[in-house]
Short mmCIF file of C-alpha atoms in Angstrom, two decimals:
data_model
loop_
_atom_site.label_atom_id
_atom_site.label_comp_id
_atom_site.label_asym_id
_atom_site.label_seq_id
_atom_site.Cartn_x
_atom_site.Cartn_y
_atom_site.Cartn_z
CA UNK A 23 -0.34 4.75 26.49
CA UNK A 24 2.53 7.16 26.07
CA UNK A 25 2.53 10.59 26.81
CA UNK A 26 1.05 12.59 24.25
CA UNK A 27 3.89 14.51 22.23
CA UNK A 28 3.49 18.45 21.26
CA UNK A 29 4.50 18.07 17.58
CA UNK A 30 3.99 21.48 16.97
CA UNK A 31 2.64 24.42 19.02
CA UNK A 32 -0.75 22.98 20.34
CA UNK A 33 -0.93 20.06 18.44
CA UNK A 34 -0.24 17.02 19.84
CA UNK A 35 0.16 12.87 18.81
CA UNK A 36 -2.33 11.46 21.03
CA UNK A 37 -2.46 7.71 18.94
CA UNK A 38 -1.69 4.26 20.43
CA UNK A 39 0.78 1.62 19.84
CA UNK A 40 -0.19 -1.89 19.06
CA UNK A 41 3.13 -3.70 20.48
CA UNK A 42 1.97 -6.89 19.83
CA UNK A 43 0.51 -7.08 16.37
CA UNK A 44 2.22 -9.58 14.15
CA UNK A 45 -0.24 -9.74 11.26
CA UNK A 46 -1.74 -6.96 10.12
CA UNK A 47 -4.61 -8.45 7.83
CA UNK A 48 -1.95 -10.73 6.17
CA UNK A 49 0.79 -8.41 6.25
CA UNK A 50 3.64 -9.44 8.84
CA UNK A 51 4.49 -6.48 11.07
CA UNK A 52 7.37 -8.07 13.02
CA UNK A 53 7.60 -4.53 14.99
CA UNK A 54 4.09 -3.93 15.82
CA UNK A 55 2.38 -0.54 14.46
CA UNK A 56 0.96 2.20 15.62
CA UNK A 57 -2.31 3.85 14.93
CA UNK A 58 -1.78 7.86 15.36
CA UNK A 59 -4.30 10.61 15.93
CA UNK A 60 -3.62 14.20 16.33
CA UNK A 61 -5.37 16.61 18.57
CA UNK A 62 -5.03 20.21 17.16
CA UNK A 63 -6.06 22.68 20.61
CA UNK A 64 -7.24 26.28 20.01
CA UNK A 65 -10.19 28.15 19.81
CA UNK A 66 -11.60 24.87 18.75
CA UNK A 67 -10.42 21.49 19.45
CA UNK A 68 -9.65 19.22 16.53
CA UNK A 69 -9.28 15.53 16.26
CA UNK A 70 -7.59 14.20 13.21
CA UNK A 71 -8.51 10.15 12.82
CA UNK A 72 -9.17 7.43 15.52
CA UNK A 73 -7.30 4.13 16.34
CA UNK A 74 -8.79 0.69 16.50
CA UNK A 75 -11.73 -0.04 18.48
CA UNK A 76 -9.79 -2.01 21.04
CA UNK A 77 -7.66 1.04 21.94
CA UNK A 78 -10.48 3.66 22.38
CA UNK A 79 -10.00 3.47 25.83
CA UNK A 80 -6.70 4.53 25.44
CA UNK A 81 -6.88 7.35 22.89
CA UNK A 82 -9.75 9.06 25.41
CA UNK A 83 -7.09 8.83 27.98
CA UNK A 84 -4.58 10.28 26.12
CA UNK A 85 -6.53 13.14 24.83
CA UNK A 86 -7.77 13.59 28.80
CA UNK A 87 -3.82 14.55 29.48
CA UNK A 88 -4.47 17.79 27.15
CA UNK A 89 -7.97 18.48 27.58
CA UNK A 90 -11.18 16.97 28.54
CA UNK A 91 -12.28 14.75 25.28
CA UNK A 92 -15.82 16.43 25.91
CA UNK A 93 -14.31 19.68 24.72
CA UNK A 94 -13.07 18.38 21.28
CA UNK A 95 -15.31 20.34 18.58
CA UNK A 96 -14.72 18.59 15.20
CA UNK A 97 -13.26 15.49 13.89
CA UNK A 98 -11.77 14.93 11.06
CA UNK A 99 -11.45 11.55 9.24
CA UNK A 100 -8.67 11.10 6.77
CA UNK A 101 -9.33 7.49 6.88
CA UNK A 102 -12.46 5.20 6.90
CA UNK A 103 -10.32 1.58 7.35
CA UNK A 104 -11.07 0.12 10.90
CA UNK A 105 -7.65 0.95 12.43
CA UNK A 106 -8.30 4.80 12.01
CA UNK A 107 -11.90 4.62 12.63
CA UNK A 108 -12.72 1.98 14.82
CA UNK A 109 -13.20 4.16 17.87
CA UNK A 110 -15.00 6.93 16.20
CA UNK A 111 -18.69 5.36 17.75
CA UNK A 112 -17.10 5.27 21.55
CA UNK A 113 -15.32 8.98 20.93
CA UNK A 114 -18.76 10.46 19.69
CA UNK A 115 -20.72 8.96 22.41
CA UNK A 116 -17.84 10.42 24.76
CA UNK A 117 -17.58 13.78 23.18
CA UNK A 118 -21.36 14.24 21.78
CA UNK A 119 -23.08 12.43 18.85
CA UNK A 120 -23.66 15.43 17.06
CA UNK A 121 -20.70 17.04 16.78
CA UNK A 122 -19.32 17.13 13.19
CA UNK A 123 -17.14 14.64 11.36
CA UNK A 124 -15.21 16.36 8.70
CA UNK A 125 -14.78 13.41 5.82
CA UNK A 126 -14.79 13.02 1.85
CA UNK A 127 -18.08 12.07 -0.16
CA UNK A 128 -16.60 8.43 -0.04
CA UNK A 129 -15.86 8.88 3.49
CA UNK A 130 -19.38 9.47 4.56
CA UNK A 131 -20.87 6.88 2.42
CA UNK A 132 -18.04 4.00 4.07
CA UNK A 133 -18.19 5.24 7.61
CA UNK A 134 -22.08 4.97 7.41
CA UNK A 135 -21.42 1.14 6.11
CA UNK A 136 -18.90 0.63 8.46
CA UNK A 137 -21.02 1.86 12.07
CA UNK A 138 -24.42 1.43 10.45
CA UNK A 139 -25.53 4.65 12.16
CA UNK A 140 -25.62 8.31 10.78
CA UNK A 141 -22.95 10.89 12.06
CA UNK A 142 -23.09 14.47 11.56
CA UNK A 143 -21.01 14.44 8.40
CA UNK A 144 -19.51 16.98 6.72
CA UNK A 145 -18.51 16.39 3.15
CA UNK A 146 -15.65 18.14 2.33
CA UNK A 147 -13.62 17.89 -1.18
CA UNK A 148 -10.39 18.83 -2.75
CA UNK A 149 -9.54 22.48 -2.32
CA UNK A 150 -12.31 23.04 0.28
CA UNK A 151 -10.94 24.87 3.57
CA UNK A 152 -12.16 25.03 7.51
CA UNK A 153 -10.77 28.07 9.01
CA UNK A 154 -10.28 27.66 12.93
CA UNK A 155 -8.73 30.84 14.84
CA UNK A 156 -5.25 31.39 13.37
CA UNK A 157 -5.15 27.70 11.33
CA UNK A 158 -6.61 26.73 8.21
CA UNK A 159 -7.40 23.05 7.35
CA UNK A 160 -7.18 22.40 4.01
CA UNK A 161 -8.61 19.34 2.46
CA UNK A 162 -7.40 17.32 -0.48
CA UNK A 163 -9.08 13.91 -1.93
CA UNK A 164 -6.53 11.33 -2.42
CA UNK A 165 -9.09 8.70 -3.76
CA UNK A 166 -7.97 5.14 -3.68
CA UNK A 167 -4.73 5.81 -2.14
CA UNK A 168 -5.62 3.82 -0.71
CA UNK A 169 -9.25 3.52 -0.24
CA UNK A 170 -11.97 5.41 -1.92
CA UNK A 171 -12.40 7.49 1.00
CA UNK A 172 -8.84 8.78 1.58
CA UNK A 173 -7.94 12.17 2.22
CA UNK A 174 -5.23 14.25 3.43
CA UNK A 175 -5.54 17.38 5.60
CA UNK A 176 -2.90 20.07 5.57
CA UNK A 177 -2.58 22.41 7.70
CA UNK A 178 -1.74 25.74 5.83
CA UNK A 179 0.07 27.85 8.46
CA UNK A 180 2.18 25.45 10.35
CA UNK A 181 2.87 23.64 6.92
CA UNK A 182 1.91 20.27 8.28
CA UNK A 183 0.27 17.89 6.07
CA UNK A 184 -1.63 15.01 7.73
CA UNK A 185 -1.38 12.11 5.54
CA UNK A 186 -3.57 9.17 6.26
CA UNK A 187 -1.63 5.96 5.39
CA UNK A 188 0.17 7.50 2.74
CA UNK A 189 4.21 7.90 3.96
CA UNK A 190 3.36 5.27 6.82
CA UNK A 191 5.20 2.53 8.56
CA UNK A 192 4.36 -0.50 10.55
CA UNK A 193 6.62 0.38 13.29
CA UNK A 194 5.86 0.66 17.21
CA UNK A 195 8.81 1.85 19.13
CA UNK A 196 9.71 4.43 21.69
CA UNK A 197 10.79 7.06 19.19
CA UNK A 198 8.37 9.03 17.16
CA UNK A 199 10.49 11.13 14.75
CA UNK A 200 12.49 10.53 11.47
CA UNK A 201 15.64 12.22 12.86
CA UNK A 202 15.42 9.71 16.04
CA UNK A 203 15.59 6.87 13.69
CA UNK A 204 17.44 7.43 10.68
CA UNK A 205 17.62 5.52 7.66
CA UNK A 206 16.57 2.60 9.43
CA UNK A 207 13.03 3.57 9.34
CA UNK A 208 12.98 3.12 5.21
CA UNK A 209 12.66 -0.73 4.96
CA UNK A 210 9.81 -0.22 6.85
CA UNK A 211 8.28 2.55 4.83
CA UNK A 212 9.31 0.54 1.73
CA UNK A 213 7.54 -2.59 3.20
CA UNK A 214 4.78 -0.52 3.51
CA UNK A 215 4.58 0.66 0.08
CA UNK A 216 5.14 -2.32 -1.50
CA UNK A 217 2.22 -3.98 0.45
CA UNK A 218 -0.28 -1.38 0.43
CA UNK A 219 0.46 1.05 -2.18
CA UNK A 220 2.15 -0.47 -5.35
CA UNK A 221 -0.91 -1.45 -7.36
CA UNK A 222 -2.13 2.34 -7.13
CA UNK A 223 1.32 3.59 -8.27
CA UNK A 224 0.17 5.78 -11.32
CA UNK A 225 -1.94 7.48 -8.82
CA UNK A 226 1.28 8.22 -6.55
CA UNK A 227 2.67 9.45 -9.28
CA UNK A 228 0.01 11.71 -10.26
CA UNK A 229 -0.71 12.73 -6.36
CA UNK A 230 3.15 14.09 -6.25
CA UNK A 231 3.09 16.16 -9.44
CA UNK A 232 -0.03 17.38 -7.87
CA UNK A 233 1.39 18.41 -4.72
CA UNK A 234 4.26 19.50 -6.31
CA UNK A 235 2.40 21.85 -8.50
CA UNK A 236 0.23 23.26 -5.38
CA UNK A 237 3.78 24.33 -3.94
CA UNK A 238 2.68 23.58 -0.60
CA UNK A 239 5.45 24.66 2.22
CA UNK A 240 5.80 21.14 3.89
CA UNK A 241 7.69 21.07 7.30
CA UNK A 242 6.15 17.86 8.53
CA UNK A 243 4.28 14.56 7.42
CA UNK A 244 2.36 13.08 9.72
CA UNK A 245 1.15 9.78 8.49
CA UNK A 246 -1.35 7.20 10.24
CA UNK A 247 1.14 4.75 11.05
CA UNK A 248 4.49 4.76 12.47
CA UNK A 249 6.98 7.79 13.09
CA UNK A 250 5.99 11.29 11.91
CA UNK A 251 8.68 13.12 8.76
CA UNK A 252 9.70 16.20 10.72
CA UNK A 253 13.18 16.48 10.05
CA UNK A 254 13.22 15.59 6.37
CA UNK A 255 10.00 15.08 4.69
CA UNK A 256 11.16 15.22 1.30
CA UNK A 257 13.24 11.74 2.21
CA UNK A 258 9.80 10.20 1.95
CA UNK A 259 8.08 12.24 -0.67
CA UNK A 260 11.30 11.29 -2.67
CA UNK A 261 11.33 7.50 -2.04
CA UNK A 262 7.74 7.44 -3.08
CA UNK A 263 8.62 8.85 -6.25
CA UNK A 264 10.98 6.37 -6.58
CA UNK A 265 8.87 3.44 -5.80
CA UNK A 266 5.97 4.63 -7.77
CA UNK A 267 8.20 4.90 -10.86
CA UNK A 268 8.87 1.01 -10.40
CA UNK A 269 12.14 1.27 -12.13
CA UNK A 270 13.71 -2.17 -12.34
CA UNK A 271 16.86 -2.66 -10.71
CA UNK A 272 19.66 -5.67 -11.63
CA UNK A 273 18.18 -7.69 -8.86
CA UNK A 274 16.37 -10.95 -9.40
CA UNK A 275 13.91 -12.54 -6.88
CA UNK A 276 13.79 -16.07 -7.08
CA UNK A 277 10.68 -17.49 -5.48
CA UNK A 278 9.91 -21.21 -4.82
CA UNK A 279 8.32 -24.28 -2.89
CA UNK A 280 9.21 -27.70 -3.02
CA UNK A 281 7.68 -30.89 -1.63
CA UNK A 282 10.73 -33.63 -2.02
CA UNK A 283 13.38 -30.91 -2.38
CA UNK A 284 13.92 -31.07 -6.44
CA UNK A 285 12.39 -27.73 -6.98
CA UNK A 286 14.48 -26.25 -4.14
CA UNK A 287 17.57 -27.66 -6.21
CA UNK A 288 16.20 -26.20 -9.40
CA UNK A 289 16.17 -22.76 -7.45
CA UNK A 290 19.21 -22.80 -6.43
CA UNK A 291 21.47 -23.69 -9.86
CA UNK A 292 19.09 -20.47 -11.17
CA UNK A 293 20.46 -18.68 -8.55
CA UNK A 294 24.34 -19.57 -9.11
CA UNK A 295 23.48 -19.00 -12.84
CA UNK A 296 22.07 -15.66 -12.19
CA UNK A 297 25.23 -14.64 -9.59
CA UNK A 298 27.71 -16.15 -12.58
CA UNK A 299 26.66 -12.94 -14.30
CA UNK A 300 27.00 -10.73 -11.15
CA UNK A 301 23.43 -9.94 -10.80
CA UNK A 302 21.64 -9.60 -7.50
CA UNK A 303 19.42 -12.28 -6.23
CA UNK A 304 17.50 -13.33 -3.39
CA UNK A 305 16.36 -16.70 -2.90
CA UNK A 306 12.96 -16.96 -1.21
CA UNK A 307 11.19 -20.21 -0.30
CA UNK A 308 7.69 -19.31 0.16
CA UNK A 309 7.39 -21.70 3.07
CA UNK A 310 10.27 -19.50 5.25
CA UNK A 311 9.31 -15.96 3.92
CA UNK A 312 6.02 -14.38 4.34
CA UNK A 313 4.31 -13.14 1.63
CA UNK A 314 4.70 -9.80 2.38
CA UNK A 315 8.83 -9.84 2.86
CA UNK A 316 8.47 -11.02 -0.52
CA UNK A 317 6.54 -8.55 -1.95
CA UNK A 318 8.96 -5.94 -0.23
CA UNK A 319 11.92 -7.44 -2.51
CA UNK A 320 10.25 -7.59 -5.67
CA UNK A 321 9.42 -3.94 -5.40
CA UNK A 322 12.98 -2.95 -7.07
CA UNK A 323 13.74 -6.25 -8.76
CA UNK A 324 14.07 -6.27 -12.61
CA UNK A 325 12.94 -10.09 -12.62
CA UNK A 326 11.29 -12.74 -10.96
CA UNK A 327 11.70 -16.00 -11.22
CA UNK A 328 8.99 -18.52 -9.57
CA UNK A 329 9.32 -22.36 -9.15
CA UNK A 330 6.69 -24.50 -8.25
CA UNK A 331 5.85 -28.50 -8.03
CA UNK A 332 3.08 -29.35 -9.50
CA UNK A 333 0.41 -31.03 -6.95
CA UNK A 334 -3.01 -32.34 -8.09
CA UNK A 335 -2.36 -31.10 -11.83
CA UNK A 336 -1.96 -27.43 -10.27
CA UNK A 337 0.61 -25.16 -9.09
CA UNK A 338 1.55 -25.77 -5.41
CA UNK A 339 -1.01 -24.09 -3.10
CA UNK A 340 1.68 -21.85 -1.30
CA UNK A 341 2.84 -20.59 -4.61
CA UNK A 342 -1.05 -19.71 -5.53
CA UNK A 343 -1.39 -17.83 -2.06
CA UNK A 344 1.85 -15.63 -3.19
CA UNK A 345 1.12 -15.24 -6.60
CA UNK A 346 -2.36 -14.23 -6.10
CA UNK A 347 -1.12 -11.84 -3.66
CA UNK A 348 1.96 -10.58 -6.15
CA UNK A 349 -0.75 -10.00 -9.11
CA UNK A 350 -3.06 -8.18 -7.05
CA UNK A 351 -0.27 -5.39 -6.34
CA UNK A 352 0.42 -5.60 -9.80
CA UNK A 353 4.19 -5.12 -10.04
CA UNK A 354 5.04 -3.69 -13.23
CA UNK A 355 8.49 -3.74 -15.67
CA UNK A 356 9.89 -7.45 -14.70
CA UNK A 357 11.14 -9.84 -16.78
CA UNK A 358 9.44 -13.36 -15.32
CA UNK A 359 10.20 -16.96 -15.86
CA UNK A 360 8.81 -20.31 -14.15
CA UNK A 361 10.78 -23.50 -13.29
CA UNK A 362 9.54 -26.36 -11.27
CA UNK A 363 9.69 -30.45 -10.56
CA UNK A 364 6.60 -32.52 -11.33
CA UNK A 365 5.72 -36.35 -11.09
CA UNK A 366 3.52 -36.93 -14.21
CA UNK A 367 1.19 -34.37 -15.57
CA UNK A 368 3.59 -31.29 -14.78
CA UNK A 369 1.08 -28.30 -15.22
CA UNK A 370 2.62 -26.01 -12.82
CA UNK A 371 4.89 -24.10 -15.08
CA UNK A 372 2.41 -23.57 -17.83
CA UNK A 373 -0.13 -22.09 -15.27
CA UNK A 374 2.50 -19.86 -14.12
CA UNK A 375 3.39 -18.74 -17.62
CA UNK A 376 -0.36 -17.68 -18.17
CA UNK A 377 -0.16 -15.74 -14.61
CA UNK A 378 2.57 -13.83 -15.85
CA UNK A 379 1.19 -12.89 -19.30
CA UNK A 380 -2.18 -11.65 -17.34
CA UNK A 381 0.36 -9.76 -15.00
CA UNK A 382 2.02 -8.38 -18.20
CA UNK A 383 5.31 -9.72 -17.51
CA UNK A 384 8.20 -10.27 -19.63
CA UNK A 385 8.31 -14.05 -20.14
CA UNK A 386 11.77 -14.43 -21.72
CA UNK A 387 11.80 -18.36 -21.48
CA UNK A 388 9.20 -21.14 -21.52
CA UNK A 389 10.53 -22.29 -18.26
CA UNK A 390 12.38 -25.29 -16.99
CA UNK A 391 10.15 -28.71 -16.34
CA UNK A 392 12.07 -31.42 -14.65
CA UNK A 393 10.55 -35.00 -14.20
CA UNK A 394 10.92 -36.03 -10.21
CA UNK A 395 14.44 -35.32 -9.35
CA UNK A 396 16.99 -33.12 -11.25
CA UNK A 397 20.18 -34.70 -12.60
CA UNK A 398 22.87 -32.87 -13.50
CA UNK A 399 22.23 -32.30 -17.03
CA UNK A 400 18.62 -30.72 -15.42
CA UNK A 401 20.77 -28.42 -12.95
CA UNK A 402 22.42 -27.31 -16.14
CA UNK A 403 19.35 -26.56 -17.89
CA UNK A 404 18.38 -24.42 -14.56
CA UNK A 405 22.12 -22.54 -14.30
CA UNK A 406 21.49 -21.69 -17.82
CA UNK A 407 18.11 -20.44 -17.08
CA UNK A 408 19.82 -18.05 -14.65
CA UNK A 409 22.24 -16.77 -16.98
CA UNK A 410 19.42 -16.16 -19.77
CA UNK A 411 17.62 -14.18 -17.23
CA UNK A 412 20.66 -12.17 -15.93
CA UNK A 413 21.97 -11.39 -19.27
CA UNK A 414 17.98 -10.27 -20.31
CA UNK A 415 18.01 -8.10 -17.24
CA UNK A 416 21.54 -6.50 -18.00
CA UNK A 417 20.64 -6.01 -21.81
CA UNK A 418 17.34 -4.37 -20.56
CA UNK A 419 19.37 -2.46 -18.24
CA UNK A 420 22.92 -1.15 -19.37
CA UNK A 421 25.14 0.25 -16.78
CA UNK A 422 25.66 3.88 -17.98
CA UNK B 169 -23.21 11.17 -23.08
CA UNK B 170 -24.38 9.72 -19.76
CA UNK B 171 -21.42 9.65 -17.06
CA UNK B 172 -21.30 6.35 -14.83
CA UNK B 173 -19.81 6.22 -11.14
CA UNK B 174 -17.67 3.08 -10.07
CA UNK B 175 -18.33 1.88 -6.41
CA UNK B 176 -14.82 3.40 -5.77
CA UNK B 177 -16.65 6.86 -6.67
CA UNK B 178 -14.76 7.43 -9.82
CA UNK B 179 -16.98 8.97 -12.40
CA UNK B 180 -16.32 8.05 -16.03
CA UNK B 181 -17.33 11.03 -18.26
CA UNK B 182 -17.19 10.14 -21.85
CA UNK B 183 -16.41 14.07 -22.62
CA UNK B 184 -13.14 13.30 -20.88
CA UNK B 185 -12.50 9.25 -21.25
CA UNK B 186 -9.89 8.18 -18.73
CA UNK B 187 -6.76 9.96 -19.41
CA UNK B 188 -7.23 12.16 -16.18
CA UNK B 189 -6.75 9.45 -13.65
CA UNK B 190 -3.01 8.98 -14.03
CA UNK B 191 -3.53 5.88 -15.46
CA UNK B 192 -3.76 5.82 -19.49
CA UNK B 193 -5.73 3.24 -20.19
CA UNK B 194 -6.14 4.43 -24.34
CA UNK B 195 -9.48 5.33 -23.83
CA UNK B 196 -10.04 8.62 -26.12
CA UNK B 197 -12.62 11.29 -25.10
CA UNK B 198 -16.10 10.41 -26.67
CA UNK B 199 -16.16 7.07 -25.84
CA UNK B 200 -19.45 6.35 -24.79
CA UNK B 201 -19.76 3.83 -21.61
CA UNK B 202 -21.48 1.16 -23.10
CA UNK B 203 -18.58 1.30 -26.03
CA UNK B 204 -15.74 0.52 -23.56
CA UNK B 205 -14.20 -2.80 -24.34
CA UNK B 206 -15.83 -5.26 -21.87
CA UNK B 207 -12.78 -5.93 -20.06
CA UNK B 208 -11.86 -2.19 -19.47
CA UNK B 209 -11.51 -1.89 -15.58
CA UNK B 210 -11.92 1.39 -13.57
CA UNK B 211 -8.73 3.41 -13.62
CA UNK B 212 -8.65 4.29 -10.00
CA UNK B 213 -9.61 0.73 -8.37
CA UNK B 214 -9.60 -1.78 -10.89
CA UNK B 215 -13.45 -2.73 -10.58
CA UNK B 216 -15.07 -4.37 -13.67
CA UNK B 217 -17.70 -2.20 -15.51
CA UNK B 218 -20.40 -4.28 -13.85
CA UNK B 219 -19.24 -1.91 -10.73
CA UNK B 220 -20.85 1.26 -12.45
CA UNK B 221 -24.10 2.84 -12.07
CA UNK B 222 -25.22 5.55 -14.16
CA UNK B 223 -24.90 8.80 -12.98
CA UNK B 224 -28.74 10.38 -12.84
#
């Protein structure tokens, strides 16, 4: 439990920290995460979002330090995912099961599917407002950012945007605001974007445009995970604009796995070829790097090279895992090339090329295959592939 | 022409096409749901056509 923090007049952050979590549904969370929830006190008391089920008691204890939880009049559910809705049944039992839950149309449908029961849902959509005393709660549906139910709640007079998962980061610490942590938080936010929102980038662009046109005063952005953006909310909005444009940089991510170090040798030669052209490169062994960290590096790369041994006439299983993950997050505007060692049949490179084609990546070479162990000539071919990737990238991204 | 709703809540309205989603899949206004290509997917969530139901 932490002491609830008053983030604005009568508004408290009452969520919980999950210090221990290291695997968040397949996303590596080396610094844990937080499930943020917000209590707005006044003429009526309103709770925005809850926490994971197992933190339900902690949430109630946090609220109790400000008001009796039974005094909560209204719950707003910005997002149905269980890290934010899991404590709703416990909360409703405590505060009264007939109290209203404001949510989107899909939120009402999906909360029912999660908890197999009816609540007193008040369905709201973009532009709907709830006036409580001196405060106006304005709702904005953000469907598929990143679930069908997702929405934002904007406190008009305070200029506070409760943004659900958008602008969040998996980070649990003893500090709670952007000005206390500085630029150190950006890699966490970038990782979050790369792994949770990248495939919805066109929607992010559309949303940012809509929000800009609304001309909202945004003094603070309160996401459901990590630190709150109170000092400079535009920092994260600008970062989202950049990431969702998917503008490539002169950077290549070389992703590989190996059985007997042959594909490793190839990967190293390709990396040397790329570096010889003064292009940035990251060499990532899939047995050492988590898929979510690989994805974070891919987000601003202009090219990927993927290397896989052939195992049982197919790609190596760990590479298949990573490729499935990357494909689902739909990175765009990238050059791609495949490589790999094989024993007899050697299907991996062909399979990888097929995947690249389905992902609409720009395949600039048929790829390099080496039977068993690469000799010097083979490694030269790999070096040349690296040079070719780097040159293609430089041609695509001329320096101004 | 009939509208169709995806499991994610997105409603395909033939009168609009799919240009209003921010994802320009190149479907012109006036295209009936049945005439969308078989590999067309929901511009919001990426689900295939069989995830859509006719809106009454």
